[in-house]
Each structure stands twice: as C-alpha cells, then as structure tokens.
Amino acid sequence: MPRPAVNVAVRAARAAGSVILRYMNRLESLTVVEKQRMDFASEVDRLAEAEIIRELKRAYPGHAILAEESGATGSGKLTWVIDPLDGTHNYLRGLPHFCVSIGMLDRGEPVYGVIYDPLRGELFTASKGDGAFLNDRRLRIGTREGLGGALLATGFPFRQRRHLDAQLGMTRALLQEAEDIRRTGSAALDLAYVAANRLDGYFEIGLKPWDLAAGCLLVREAGGRYCDFAGRDGIPASGNIIAGNIKVVQAMQATIEAQSPPELLKA
C-alpha cells in the first residue's frame, strides 16, 4: 500500500496534470516569461504549481516547500520539492513529453517521490525502503553489465553553456561503447525511465533540486545508483548527476570524470 504522503502527492500531481492538459489546445495564447536566458516559464507552470501547493498544504501545513516557480517557504526537516511542469520547452512547442515531479526530502534525503506523465497516464511512485512503481507494477532497474549496448540519456546545459564543450567530449567518449544517447527534454522523466529500464543510464550538468528529488528516489528504489561526476553518492549540490544501475554508473562515471574540467568535479 502506498504511504499516506505518496497518496497526497499523487492527488497533487493529478490536479496539476489536469491544469496542464486543459491548456494544451491553447498554447499560442499562453503568457510566457523568460526567467533567464533560454529558461522559460508559462502561466501553466504557475497554475499547476498552485494546485500542488494547495493539496500539500491542506494535508501537511507544517512542511516546508521548495517550488521551481514560487521558491522556498517554511522551514523544518521535511521539505516538499516541486517541479510543476518538467519539460516546459517541450510543452510550449507541442512536443508530447513532459511531467509533474513532486518529491519529499527529509533533511536532504529523498523519502517520497511522484512523477506523473498526464498525457500517457503514467504514474511513477516511490517510498524510501518500499520500492518504486509504475502505476501498479514494481520497477526493477536494468541488469546491463556496462556501457556496451547501453541506451543513455542526457540534457544539454542551457543554464551553463560554458560547459558545452566538456559535455560534447563526454558524449563522444560515451558513444565509443554505448549504443546511443537520447536528449528528451525532461530530466525527471529521464530518471523515471532509468528506473523503469527504458534507459540504461542518464547524466546531466547543473540540475536543480526539483529536477532530481523524485527521480533519484525512483532510481534508488528500483535498485540503481546515482552520484555526481566525481563518484560521490547522493543528490549532488552541484546538480551534476549520473544515474543507472551500479555497473553502468561505474562505467559512465569513469568516462565522464576523464572528460570533466575541475569545476565539474566539485561537490
């Protein structure tokens, strides 16, 4: 049975998903702002986030919240981390790949996670120690022994384009052994797909906590591992993430570290 906090997050994610789908046929009329260079948000992001916060506060008024659009509110050891629309660029262009991501951190450690794809009706959930699920099916990460034949995913660092050459070097080195690399436009769904064995591994530079909280828990509860580019386990403060099964992560980390400037190896 899902934990009560997961049920609350599921309700919140479904409420946000309804908002997201409701506006899909009127994308051209949406108000869109550029928060920083190449980082956009729409009124749908804000409306969906408001729905999530309303549900979470109704059930847990004393919990802290860290949300992509409205920032941090409250304090305490338990924090809900929210990305109301991960894949905003896809959504605004009508590309059918985006999701709602809600995670709970207990003093920085992910303990509950929900990722909801409203278009496909796919609900990924995880609780610390209880496993990861896609709808009602338990997820188990893939068993690939290394990079040979691996299907990987990444995202290019639009917030940190100064690292583009380094990432192209990583991509080139990984493709010496891996089968292919995808760039889907949703970090949360990439992590969920790793947990679901649709992808063998994932890496990206400069992500934010709301990109990672729920997806990293899914990976771990499905039997996988996540670390930073220097191989330190846990959600990295740097936002430089590698995820997959233990052997794939080991191989990816060695390859990526060899292509990383010192700045990308900092904690």
Short mmCIF file of C-alpha atoms in Angstrom, two decimals:
data_model
loop_
_atom_site.label_atom_id
_atom_site.label_comp_id
_atom_site.label_asym_id
_atom_site.label_seq_id
_atom_site.Cartn_x
_atom_site.Cartn_y
_atom_site.Cartn_z
CA MET A 1 0.00 0.00 0.00
CA PRO A 2 1.32 3.49 -0.81
CA ARG A 3 2.30 5.64 2.14
CA PRO A 4 -0.16 8.46 3.02
CA ALA A 5 2.33 11.12 1.88
CA VAL A 6 2.56 9.44 -1.52
CA ASN A 7 -1.23 9.42 -1.84
CA VAL A 8 -1.28 13.15 -1.11
CA ALA A 9 1.46 13.79 -3.69
CA VAL A 10 -0.42 11.69 -6.24
CA ARG A 11 -3.56 13.80 -5.75
CA ALA A 12 -1.47 16.94 -6.13
CA ALA A 13 0.23 15.64 -9.27
CA ARG A 14 -3.08 14.65 -10.86
CA ALA A 15 -4.54 18.08 -10.09
CA ALA A 16 -1.55 19.72 -11.75
CA GLY A 17 -1.81 17.33 -14.69
CA SER A 18 -5.41 18.39 -15.25
CA VAL A 19 -4.31 22.01 -15.48
CA ILE A 20 -1.53 21.12 -17.91
CA LEU A 21 -3.83 19.16 -20.23
CA ARG A 22 -6.57 21.80 -20.09
CA TYR A 23 -4.28 24.40 -21.67
CA MET A 24 -2.71 22.18 -24.32
CA ASN A 25 -5.06 23.29 -27.09
CA ARG A 26 -4.42 26.98 -26.50
CA LEU A 27 -0.65 27.14 -26.28
CA GLU A 28 -0.44 30.12 -28.63
CA SER A 29 -2.40 32.28 -26.17
CA LEU A 30 -0.31 31.49 -23.09
CA THR A 31 1.71 34.15 -21.31
CA VAL A 32 5.35 33.06 -21.32
CA VAL A 33 8.24 34.72 -19.48
CA GLU A 34 11.98 34.15 -19.85
CA LYS A 35 13.25 33.74 -16.27
CA GLN A 36 16.82 33.79 -17.50
CA ARG A 37 18.48 33.15 -20.83
CA MET A 38 16.75 30.18 -22.52
CA ASP A 39 14.84 29.29 -19.32
CA PHE A 40 11.12 29.81 -19.84
CA ALA A 41 8.01 29.51 -17.69
CA SER A 42 4.37 29.88 -18.64
CA GLU A 43 1.22 30.67 -16.72
CA VAL A 44 0.54 26.92 -16.83
CA ASP A 45 3.65 26.29 -14.73
CA ARG A 46 2.38 28.72 -12.12
CA LEU A 47 -1.21 27.46 -12.14
CA ALA A 48 -0.11 23.83 -11.89
CA GLU A 49 2.27 24.68 -9.05
CA ALA A 50 -0.52 26.46 -7.17
CA GLU A 51 -2.66 23.32 -7.38
CA ILE A 52 0.16 21.19 -6.00
CA ILE A 53 0.91 23.56 -3.13
CA ARG A 54 -2.77 23.77 -2.23
CA GLU A 55 -3.03 19.98 -1.90
CA LEU A 56 0.21 19.63 0.04
CA LYS A 57 -0.60 22.44 2.47
CA ARG A 58 -4.06 21.05 3.10
CA ALA A 59 -2.55 17.75 4.27
CA TYR A 60 0.75 18.98 5.73
CA PRO A 61 0.53 22.64 6.70
CA GLY A 62 3.75 22.49 8.73
CA HIS A 63 6.00 21.16 5.99
CA ALA A 64 8.46 23.34 4.09
CA ILE A 65 8.12 23.72 0.33
CA LEU A 66 10.72 24.34 -2.37
CA ALA A 67 9.00 25.00 -5.69
CA GLU A 68 10.54 25.92 -9.02
CA GLU A 69 8.33 28.93 -9.70
CA SER A 70 7.49 30.32 -6.24
CA GLY A 71 10.66 29.42 -4.38
CA ALA A 72 11.08 28.32 -0.75
CA THR A 73 8.52 28.71 2.03
CA GLY A 74 8.51 27.36 5.58
CA SER A 75 11.26 25.52 7.38
CA GLY A 76 11.91 22.21 9.07
CA LYS A 77 13.41 18.82 8.36
CA LEU A 78 10.70 17.82 5.85
CA THR A 79 10.58 19.66 2.52
CA TRP A 80 8.38 19.09 -0.49
CA VAL A 81 10.29 19.78 -3.70
CA ILE A 82 8.11 20.60 -6.69
CA ASP A 83 8.56 20.90 -10.44
CA PRO A 84 5.02 21.57 -11.70
CA LEU A 85 5.91 21.11 -15.38
CA ASP A 86 9.24 19.46 -16.13
CA GLY A 87 9.72 19.80 -19.86
CA THR A 88 8.22 23.27 -20.27
CA HIS A 89 10.10 23.81 -23.55
CA ASN A 90 8.55 20.62 -24.95
CA TYR A 91 5.09 21.61 -23.73
CA LEU A 92 5.20 25.08 -25.24
CA ARG A 93 6.17 23.64 -28.63
CA GLY A 94 3.56 20.89 -28.53
CA LEU A 95 6.11 18.10 -28.07
CA PRO A 96 4.36 15.34 -26.07
CA HIS A 97 7.00 14.70 -23.40
CA PHE A 98 6.67 16.42 -20.03
CA CYS A 99 5.61 15.62 -16.48
CA VAL A 100 4.83 16.75 -12.96
CA SER A 101 7.51 15.94 -10.36
CA ILE A 102 6.97 16.03 -6.59
CA GLY A 103 9.47 14.74 -4.03
CA MET A 104 9.85 14.94 -0.29
CA LEU A 105 13.25 15.40 1.32
CA ASP A 106 13.97 14.53 4.94
CA ARG A 107 17.00 16.65 5.84
CA GLY A 108 18.12 16.48 2.22
CA GLU A 109 17.45 12.75 1.75
CA PRO A 110 14.64 11.78 -0.68
CA VAL A 111 11.96 9.72 1.05
CA TYR A 112 8.90 10.02 -1.21
CA GLY A 113 8.61 10.70 -4.91
CA VAL A 114 5.90 11.01 -7.55
CA ILE A 115 6.38 11.67 -11.24
CA TYR A 116 3.23 11.91 -13.36
CA ASP A 117 3.01 11.96 -17.14
CA PRO A 118 -0.53 13.22 -17.76
CA LEU A 119 -0.50 12.51 -21.49
CA ARG A 120 0.35 8.81 -21.12
CA GLY A 121 -1.41 8.37 -17.81
CA GLU A 122 1.82 7.01 -16.32
CA LEU A 123 2.28 7.45 -12.59
CA PHE A 124 5.72 6.70 -11.13
CA THR A 125 5.85 6.48 -7.33
CA ALA A 126 8.47 5.59 -4.74
CA SER A 127 8.83 5.50 -0.97
CA LYS A 128 12.12 5.02 0.82
CA GLY A 129 12.53 1.31 1.57
CA ASP A 130 9.27 0.30 -0.16
CA GLY A 131 10.37 0.15 -3.80
CA ALA A 132 9.42 2.02 -6.96
CA PHE A 133 6.32 1.53 -9.10
CA LEU A 134 4.86 2.48 -12.45
CA ASN A 135 1.11 2.55 -11.85
CA ASP A 136 0.75 -0.80 -10.01
CA ARG A 137 3.83 -2.52 -11.44
CA ARG A 138 7.02 -2.75 -9.40
CA LEU A 139 10.07 -1.32 -11.17
CA ARG A 140 13.45 -3.01 -11.30
CA ILE A 141 16.40 -1.32 -12.89
CA GLY A 142 18.15 -2.98 -15.83
CA THR A 143 20.93 -5.52 -15.48
CA ARG A 144 23.31 -4.30 -18.19
CA GLU A 145 26.93 -5.06 -17.30
CA GLY A 146 28.46 -1.83 -18.63
CA LEU A 147 28.33 0.66 -21.47
CA GLY A 148 28.31 -1.94 -24.24
CA GLY A 149 24.93 -1.65 -25.98
CA ALA A 150 23.62 0.87 -23.44
CA LEU A 151 20.95 3.41 -24.30
CA LEU A 152 21.71 6.61 -22.37
CA ALA A 153 20.03 9.99 -22.00
CA THR A 154 21.26 13.47 -21.24
CA GLY A 155 20.27 17.11 -21.38
CA PHE A 156 22.47 19.93 -22.58
CA PRO A 157 23.27 22.65 -20.03
CA PHE A 158 21.24 25.65 -21.22
CA ARG A 159 21.92 27.34 -17.85
CA GLN A 160 25.66 26.66 -18.11
CA ARG A 161 26.61 26.74 -21.78
CA ARG A 162 30.22 27.32 -20.80
CA HIS A 163 30.35 23.56 -20.12
CA LEU A 164 29.04 22.61 -23.55
CA ASP A 165 32.46 21.61 -24.91
CA ALA A 166 33.05 19.37 -21.90
CA GLN A 167 29.67 17.69 -22.34
CA LEU A 168 30.27 17.13 -26.03
CA GLY A 169 33.54 15.46 -25.04
CA MET A 170 31.66 13.24 -22.56
CA THR A 171 29.09 12.38 -25.22
CA ARG A 172 31.77 11.49 -27.75
CA ALA A 173 33.61 9.31 -25.23
CA LEU A 174 30.45 7.51 -24.06
CA LEU A 175 29.43 6.78 -27.64
CA GLN A 176 32.64 4.84 -28.17
CA GLU A 177 30.87 2.00 -26.33
CA ALA A 178 27.20 2.92 -25.78
CA GLU A 179 24.55 2.15 -28.37
CA ASP A 180 23.07 5.67 -28.44
CA ILE A 181 22.21 8.78 -26.45
CA ARG A 182 18.80 10.46 -26.29
CA ARG A 183 18.00 14.06 -25.36
CA THR A 184 14.32 14.14 -24.36
CA GLY A 185 13.91 17.49 -22.60
CA SER A 186 12.65 16.24 -19.22
CA ALA A 187 15.17 15.33 -16.53
CA ALA A 188 12.51 13.88 -14.22
CA LEU A 189 11.14 11.57 -16.91
CA ASP A 190 14.67 10.53 -17.89
CA LEU A 191 15.29 9.40 -14.29
CA ALA A 192 11.92 7.64 -14.17
CA TYR A 193 12.77 5.87 -17.43
CA VAL A 194 16.08 4.70 -15.97
CA ALA A 195 14.17 3.22 -13.03
CA ALA A 196 11.75 1.57 -15.48
CA ASN A 197 14.60 0.06 -17.56
CA ARG A 198 13.64 2.08 -20.63
CA LEU A 199 17.03 3.76 -20.41
CA ASP A 200 20.25 2.27 -19.07
CA GLY A 201 21.77 5.47 -17.78
CA TYR A 202 21.46 9.22 -17.54
CA PHE A 203 23.77 12.18 -16.96
CA GLU A 204 23.39 15.95 -16.96
CA ILE A 205 25.11 19.13 -15.80
CA GLY A 206 23.72 21.76 -13.44
CA LEU A 207 20.29 20.44 -12.49
CA LYS A 208 18.18 21.85 -9.64
CA PRO A 209 16.72 20.00 -6.62
CA TRP A 210 13.24 19.96 -8.18
CA ASP A 211 14.66 18.20 -11.25
CA LEU A 212 16.17 15.45 -9.10
CA ALA A 213 14.32 14.77 -5.86
CA ALA A 214 11.60 12.38 -7.07
CA GLY A 215 13.55 10.81 -9.94
CA CYS A 216 16.61 9.96 -7.88
CA LEU A 217 14.45 8.15 -5.33
CA LEU A 218 12.81 6.15 -8.12
CA VAL A 219 16.23 5.08 -9.38
CA ARG A 220 17.44 4.05 -5.95
CA GLU A 221 14.25 2.21 -5.02
CA ALA A 222 14.35 0.34 -8.34
CA GLY A 223 17.81 -0.94 -7.37
CA GLY A 224 20.03 1.65 -9.02
CA ARG A 225 22.57 4.26 -8.01
CA TYR A 226 23.07 7.98 -8.53
CA CYS A 227 26.16 10.08 -7.90
CA ASP A 228 27.99 13.19 -9.03
CA PHE A 229 30.71 13.33 -11.67
CA ALA A 230 33.41 12.54 -9.09
CA GLY A 231 31.53 9.44 -7.91
CA ARG A 232 30.13 10.83 -4.64
CA ASP A 233 26.77 9.22 -3.85
CA GLY A 234 23.63 11.19 -3.10
CA ILE A 235 21.83 14.11 -4.71
CA PRO A 236 24.69 16.42 -5.72
CA ALA A 237 24.67 20.05 -4.64
CA SER A 238 26.39 20.78 -7.96
CA GLY A 239 23.45 19.33 -9.89
CA ASN A 240 25.87 17.24 -11.96
CA ILE A 241 24.20 13.82 -11.92
CA ILE A 242 24.86 10.30 -13.16
CA ALA A 243 22.21 7.58 -12.68
CA GLY A 244 21.75 3.96 -13.69
CA ASN A 245 22.43 0.52 -12.35
CA ILE A 246 25.60 0.09 -10.31
CA LYS A 247 27.77 -1.21 -13.15
CA VAL A 248 26.55 1.26 -15.75
CA VAL A 249 27.06 4.17 -13.34
CA GLN A 250 30.57 2.94 -12.57
CA ALA A 251 31.45 2.89 -16.27
CA MET A 252 29.75 6.21 -17.01
CA GLN A 253 31.39 7.93 -14.06
CA ALA A 254 34.89 6.86 -15.08
CA THR A 255 34.32 8.08 -18.65
CA ILE A 256 32.68 11.36 -17.62
CA GLU A 257 35.28 12.18 -14.96
CA ALA A 258 38.04 11.80 -17.53
CA GLN A 259 36.33 14.45 -19.70
CA SER A 260 35.42 16.86 -16.88
CA PRO A 261 37.25 20.07 -16.01
CA PRO A 262 37.92 20.53 -12.27
CA GLU A 263 34.88 22.79 -11.87
CA LEU A 264 32.51 19.92 -12.75
CA LEU A 265 34.10 17.61 -10.19
CA LYS A 266 33.44 19.85 -7.20
CA ALA A 267 30.87 18.72 -4.65
#
